[in-house]
Coordinates of C-alpha atoms in Angstrom, one line a residue:
X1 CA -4.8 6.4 -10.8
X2 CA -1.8 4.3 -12.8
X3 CA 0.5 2.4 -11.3
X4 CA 3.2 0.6 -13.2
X5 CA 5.2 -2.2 -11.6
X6 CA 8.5 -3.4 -13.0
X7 CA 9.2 -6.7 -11.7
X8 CA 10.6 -10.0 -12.1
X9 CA 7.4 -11.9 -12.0
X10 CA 4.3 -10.1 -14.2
X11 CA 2.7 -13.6 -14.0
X12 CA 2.3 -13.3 -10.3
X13 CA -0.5 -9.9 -10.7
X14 CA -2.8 -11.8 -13.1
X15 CA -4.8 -12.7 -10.6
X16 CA -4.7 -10.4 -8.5
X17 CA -5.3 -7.6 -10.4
X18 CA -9.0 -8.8 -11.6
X19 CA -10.0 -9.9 -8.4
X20 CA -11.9 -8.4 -5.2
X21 CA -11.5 -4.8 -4.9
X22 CA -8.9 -4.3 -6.9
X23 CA -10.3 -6.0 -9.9
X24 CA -13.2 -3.6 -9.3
X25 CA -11.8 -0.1 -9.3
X26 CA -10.3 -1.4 -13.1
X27 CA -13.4 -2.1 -14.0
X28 CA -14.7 0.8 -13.2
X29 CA -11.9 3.0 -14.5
X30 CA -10.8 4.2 -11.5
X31 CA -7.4 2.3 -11.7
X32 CA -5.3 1.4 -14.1
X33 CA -2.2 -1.3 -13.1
X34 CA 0.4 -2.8 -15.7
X35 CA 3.5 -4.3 -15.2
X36 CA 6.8 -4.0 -16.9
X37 CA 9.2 -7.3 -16.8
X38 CA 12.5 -6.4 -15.9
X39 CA 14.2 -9.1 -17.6
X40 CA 12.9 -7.4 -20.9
X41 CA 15.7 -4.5 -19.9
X42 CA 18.6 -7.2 -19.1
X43 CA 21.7 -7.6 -20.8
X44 CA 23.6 -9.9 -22.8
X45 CA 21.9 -13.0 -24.3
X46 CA 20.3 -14.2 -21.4
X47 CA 19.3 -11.1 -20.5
X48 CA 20.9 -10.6 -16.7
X49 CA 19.5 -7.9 -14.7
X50 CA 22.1 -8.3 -12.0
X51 CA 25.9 -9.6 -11.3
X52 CA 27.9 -10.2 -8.3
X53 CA 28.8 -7.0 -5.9
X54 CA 31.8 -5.4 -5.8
X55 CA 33.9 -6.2 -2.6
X56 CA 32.7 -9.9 -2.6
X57 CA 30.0 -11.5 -0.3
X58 CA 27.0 -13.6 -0.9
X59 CA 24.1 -13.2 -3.9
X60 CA 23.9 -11.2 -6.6
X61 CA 22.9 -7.6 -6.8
X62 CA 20.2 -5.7 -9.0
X63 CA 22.0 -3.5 -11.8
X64 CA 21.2 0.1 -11.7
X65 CA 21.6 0.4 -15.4
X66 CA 18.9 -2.3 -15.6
X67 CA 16.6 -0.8 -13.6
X68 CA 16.9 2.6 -14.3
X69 CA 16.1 1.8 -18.2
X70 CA 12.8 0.0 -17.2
X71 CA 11.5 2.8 -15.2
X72 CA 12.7 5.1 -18.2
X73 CA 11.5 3.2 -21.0
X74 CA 7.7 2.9 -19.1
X75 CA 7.7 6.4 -18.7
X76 CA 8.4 7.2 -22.3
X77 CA 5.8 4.5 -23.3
X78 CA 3.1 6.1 -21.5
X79 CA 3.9 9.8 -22.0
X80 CA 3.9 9.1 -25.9
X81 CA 1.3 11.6 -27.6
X82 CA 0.1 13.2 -24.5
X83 CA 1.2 16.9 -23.1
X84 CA 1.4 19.3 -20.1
X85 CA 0.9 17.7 -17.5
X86 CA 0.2 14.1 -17.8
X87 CA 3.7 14.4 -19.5
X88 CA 5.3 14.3 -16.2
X89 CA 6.8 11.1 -14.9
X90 CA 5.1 8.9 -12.0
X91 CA 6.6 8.9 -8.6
X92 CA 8.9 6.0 -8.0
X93 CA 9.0 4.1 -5.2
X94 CA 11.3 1.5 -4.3
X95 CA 9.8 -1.5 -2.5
X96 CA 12.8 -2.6 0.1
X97 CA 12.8 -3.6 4.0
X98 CA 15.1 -0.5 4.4
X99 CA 12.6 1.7 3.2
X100 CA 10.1 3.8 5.5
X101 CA 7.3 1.6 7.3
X102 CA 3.9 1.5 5.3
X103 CA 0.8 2.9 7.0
X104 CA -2.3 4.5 6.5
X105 CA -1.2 8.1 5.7
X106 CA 1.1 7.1 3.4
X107 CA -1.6 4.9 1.6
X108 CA -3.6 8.3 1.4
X109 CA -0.7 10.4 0.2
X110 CA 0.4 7.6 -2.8
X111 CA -4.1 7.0 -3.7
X112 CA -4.1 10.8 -3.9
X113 CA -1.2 10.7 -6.6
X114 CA -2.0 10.2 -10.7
X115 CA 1.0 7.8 -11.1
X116 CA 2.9 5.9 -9.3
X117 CA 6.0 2.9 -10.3
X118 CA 6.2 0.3 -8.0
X119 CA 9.9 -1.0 -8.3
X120 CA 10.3 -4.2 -7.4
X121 CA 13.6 -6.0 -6.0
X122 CA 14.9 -9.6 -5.8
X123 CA 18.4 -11.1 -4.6
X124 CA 20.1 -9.4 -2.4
X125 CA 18.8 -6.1 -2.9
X126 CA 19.6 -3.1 -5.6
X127 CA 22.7 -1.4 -6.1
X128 CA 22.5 1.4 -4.5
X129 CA 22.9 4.4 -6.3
X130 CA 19.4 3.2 -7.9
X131 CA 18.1 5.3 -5.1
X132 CA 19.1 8.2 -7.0
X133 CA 16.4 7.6 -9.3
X134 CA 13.6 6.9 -7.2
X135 CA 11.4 9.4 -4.8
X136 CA 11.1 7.2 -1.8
X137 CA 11.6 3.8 -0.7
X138 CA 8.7 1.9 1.5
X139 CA 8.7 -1.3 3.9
X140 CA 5.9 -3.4 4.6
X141 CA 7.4 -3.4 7.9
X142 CA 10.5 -5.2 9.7
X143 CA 11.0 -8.3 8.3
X144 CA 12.1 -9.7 4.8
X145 CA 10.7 -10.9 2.0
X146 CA 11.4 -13.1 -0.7
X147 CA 11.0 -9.9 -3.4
X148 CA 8.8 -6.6 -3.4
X149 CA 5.8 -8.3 -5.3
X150 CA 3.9 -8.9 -1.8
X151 CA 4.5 -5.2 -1.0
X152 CA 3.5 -3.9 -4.4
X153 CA 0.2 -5.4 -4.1
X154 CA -0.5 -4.7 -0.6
X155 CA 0.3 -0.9 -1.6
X156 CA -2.2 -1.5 -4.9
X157 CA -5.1 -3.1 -2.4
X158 CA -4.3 -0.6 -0.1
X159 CA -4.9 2.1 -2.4
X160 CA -7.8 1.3 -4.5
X161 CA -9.9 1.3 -1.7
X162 CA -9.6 4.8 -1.5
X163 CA -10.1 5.8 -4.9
X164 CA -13.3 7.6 -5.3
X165 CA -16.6 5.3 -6.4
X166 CA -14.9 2.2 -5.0
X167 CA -16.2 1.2 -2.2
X168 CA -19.9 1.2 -1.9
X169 CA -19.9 3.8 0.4
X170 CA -17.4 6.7 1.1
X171 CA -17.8 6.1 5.1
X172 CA -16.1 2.6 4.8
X173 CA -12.8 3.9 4.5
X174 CA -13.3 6.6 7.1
X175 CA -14.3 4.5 10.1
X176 CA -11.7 2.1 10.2
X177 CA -8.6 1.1 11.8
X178 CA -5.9 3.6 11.3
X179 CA -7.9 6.3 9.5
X180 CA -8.2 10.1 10.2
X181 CA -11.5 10.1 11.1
X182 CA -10.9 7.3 13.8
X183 CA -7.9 9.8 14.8
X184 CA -5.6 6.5 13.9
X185 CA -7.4 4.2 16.7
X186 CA -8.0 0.6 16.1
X187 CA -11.8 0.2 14.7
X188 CA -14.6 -0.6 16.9
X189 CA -16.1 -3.9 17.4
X190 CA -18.7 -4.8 14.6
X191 CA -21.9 -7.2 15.3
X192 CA -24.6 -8.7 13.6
X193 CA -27.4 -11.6 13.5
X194 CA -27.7 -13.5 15.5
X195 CA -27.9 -11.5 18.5
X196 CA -27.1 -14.5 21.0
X197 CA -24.0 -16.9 19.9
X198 CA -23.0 -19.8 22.3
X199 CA -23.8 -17.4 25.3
X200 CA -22.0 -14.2 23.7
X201 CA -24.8 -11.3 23.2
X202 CA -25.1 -8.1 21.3
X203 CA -24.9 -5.1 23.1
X204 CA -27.4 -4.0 24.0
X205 CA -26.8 -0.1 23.2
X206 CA -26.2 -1.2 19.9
X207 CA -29.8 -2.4 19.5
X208 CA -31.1 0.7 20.9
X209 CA -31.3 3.1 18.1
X210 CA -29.4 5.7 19.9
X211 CA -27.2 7.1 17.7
X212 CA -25.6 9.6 20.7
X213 CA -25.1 6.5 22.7
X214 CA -23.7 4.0 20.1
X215 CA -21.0 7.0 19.3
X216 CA -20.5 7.2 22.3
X217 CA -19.7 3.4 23.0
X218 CA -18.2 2.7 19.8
X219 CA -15.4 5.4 20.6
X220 CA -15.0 3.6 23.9
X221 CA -14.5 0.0 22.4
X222 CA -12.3 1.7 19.9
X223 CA -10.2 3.1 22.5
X224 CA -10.0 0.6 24.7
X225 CA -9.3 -2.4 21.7
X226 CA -6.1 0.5 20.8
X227 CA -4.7 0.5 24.3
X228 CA -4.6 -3.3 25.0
X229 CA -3.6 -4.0 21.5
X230 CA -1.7 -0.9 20.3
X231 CA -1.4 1.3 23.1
X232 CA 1.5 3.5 21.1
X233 CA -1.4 4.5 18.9
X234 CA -3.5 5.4 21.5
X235 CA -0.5 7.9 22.6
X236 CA -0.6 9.4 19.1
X237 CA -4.0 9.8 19.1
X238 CA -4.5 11.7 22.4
X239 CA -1.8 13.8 21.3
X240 CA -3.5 14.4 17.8
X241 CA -6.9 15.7 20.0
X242 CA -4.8 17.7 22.2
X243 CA -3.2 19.5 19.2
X244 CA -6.5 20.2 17.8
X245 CA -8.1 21.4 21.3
X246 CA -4.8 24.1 21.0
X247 CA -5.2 25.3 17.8

């Protein structure tokens, strides 16, 4: 998978993209990340990527023209010498707090791409017929930040772990909060040594070796951790088991 992110602020992915998980699926081929400074695409002497909007108010705004060159001149970099398919340019997303909530199944739909830009913004936003050159625009959810470099990586973490050969084991990412598999439930309680803390044990199925049983309980747990703590995704998933008990 490639992902190219044209921001601001390269220096801030240095580290990030040769640490933890991420830092592993690179190593191992899986991912490729690289990011494209905007400024490189600004205008004038001191190369200005945005100006102030038309109609007053407060900050500046991102230029489209600005933008739009970065995505384009990436693109062109990384289609140079290659054909057919792998010709074709990434999807672009747009990292704003207008954008569409980030969840799991939209961390599965971008991992299962081959190419993705990350376009992140600063100020007080884009101008906005930059959305006509972009395929979607994400959130990290309903707040603001400073710029889209949180959400970009979050979106990179998010996906690597789902690329195949990352994590040790291809379970991992199927028993966990919010996937498929766990029907979007909150994950199960986990436990290990020592089996007695300060008066808080194990339990005990989950010694037992019953593999029926600790299904069985771990569902429960999972359930009942979704309904006190997120009980509009319990909703979702009942209704995801009814409409596979009608089909």
């Amino acid at each position: 998978m490639r992902v190219d992110i044209v921001t601001l602020f390269p220096e801030m992915f240095e580290p990030f993209l040769s640490t933890g998980m991420v830092g592993r699926a690179a190593r191992a081929g899986a991912l490729d990340v690289r990011c494209a400074n905007l400024r490189e695409h600004g205008l004038g002497r001191h190369r200005s990527v945005d100006d102030t909007p038309y109609g007053g108010g407060s900050g500046m705004v991102i230029r489209v023209d600005v933008v739009v060159g970065c995505i384009e001149a990436v693109e062109a970099r990384a289609r140079e010498g290659r054909e057919g398919a792998e010709a074709e340019r990434s999807h672009r997303v747009l990292l704003s707090p207008q954008g569409s909530v980030l969840d799991q199944r939209k961390v599965e739909a971008l991992a299962s791409l081959p190419w993705i830009s990350l376009v992140c913004g600063r100020y007080e936003g884009f101008d906005d017929r930059v959305h006509a050159f972009v395929d979607e625009e994400i959130s990290l959810g309903d707040f603001v930040l400073a710029g889209g470099e949180v959400a970009a990586m979050a979106i990179v973490d998010a996906c690597s772990r789902l690329l195949p050969g990352v994590l040790g084991s291809a379970d991992s990412a199927m028993h966990e909060s919010h996937s498929p598999a766990m029907d979007g439930l909150l994950e199960y309680p986990h436990y290990t040594r020592p089996e007695e803390f300060r008066g808080m044990k194990v339990p005990e199925v989950l010694k037992g070796g019953n593999h029926a049983a600790i299904s069985a309980f771990r569902r429960e747990q999972a359930e009942a951790r979704t309904a006190a703590r997120r009980p509009d995704l319990l909703e979702r998933a009942k209704r995801l088991r009814a409409e596979r008990g009608a089909s």
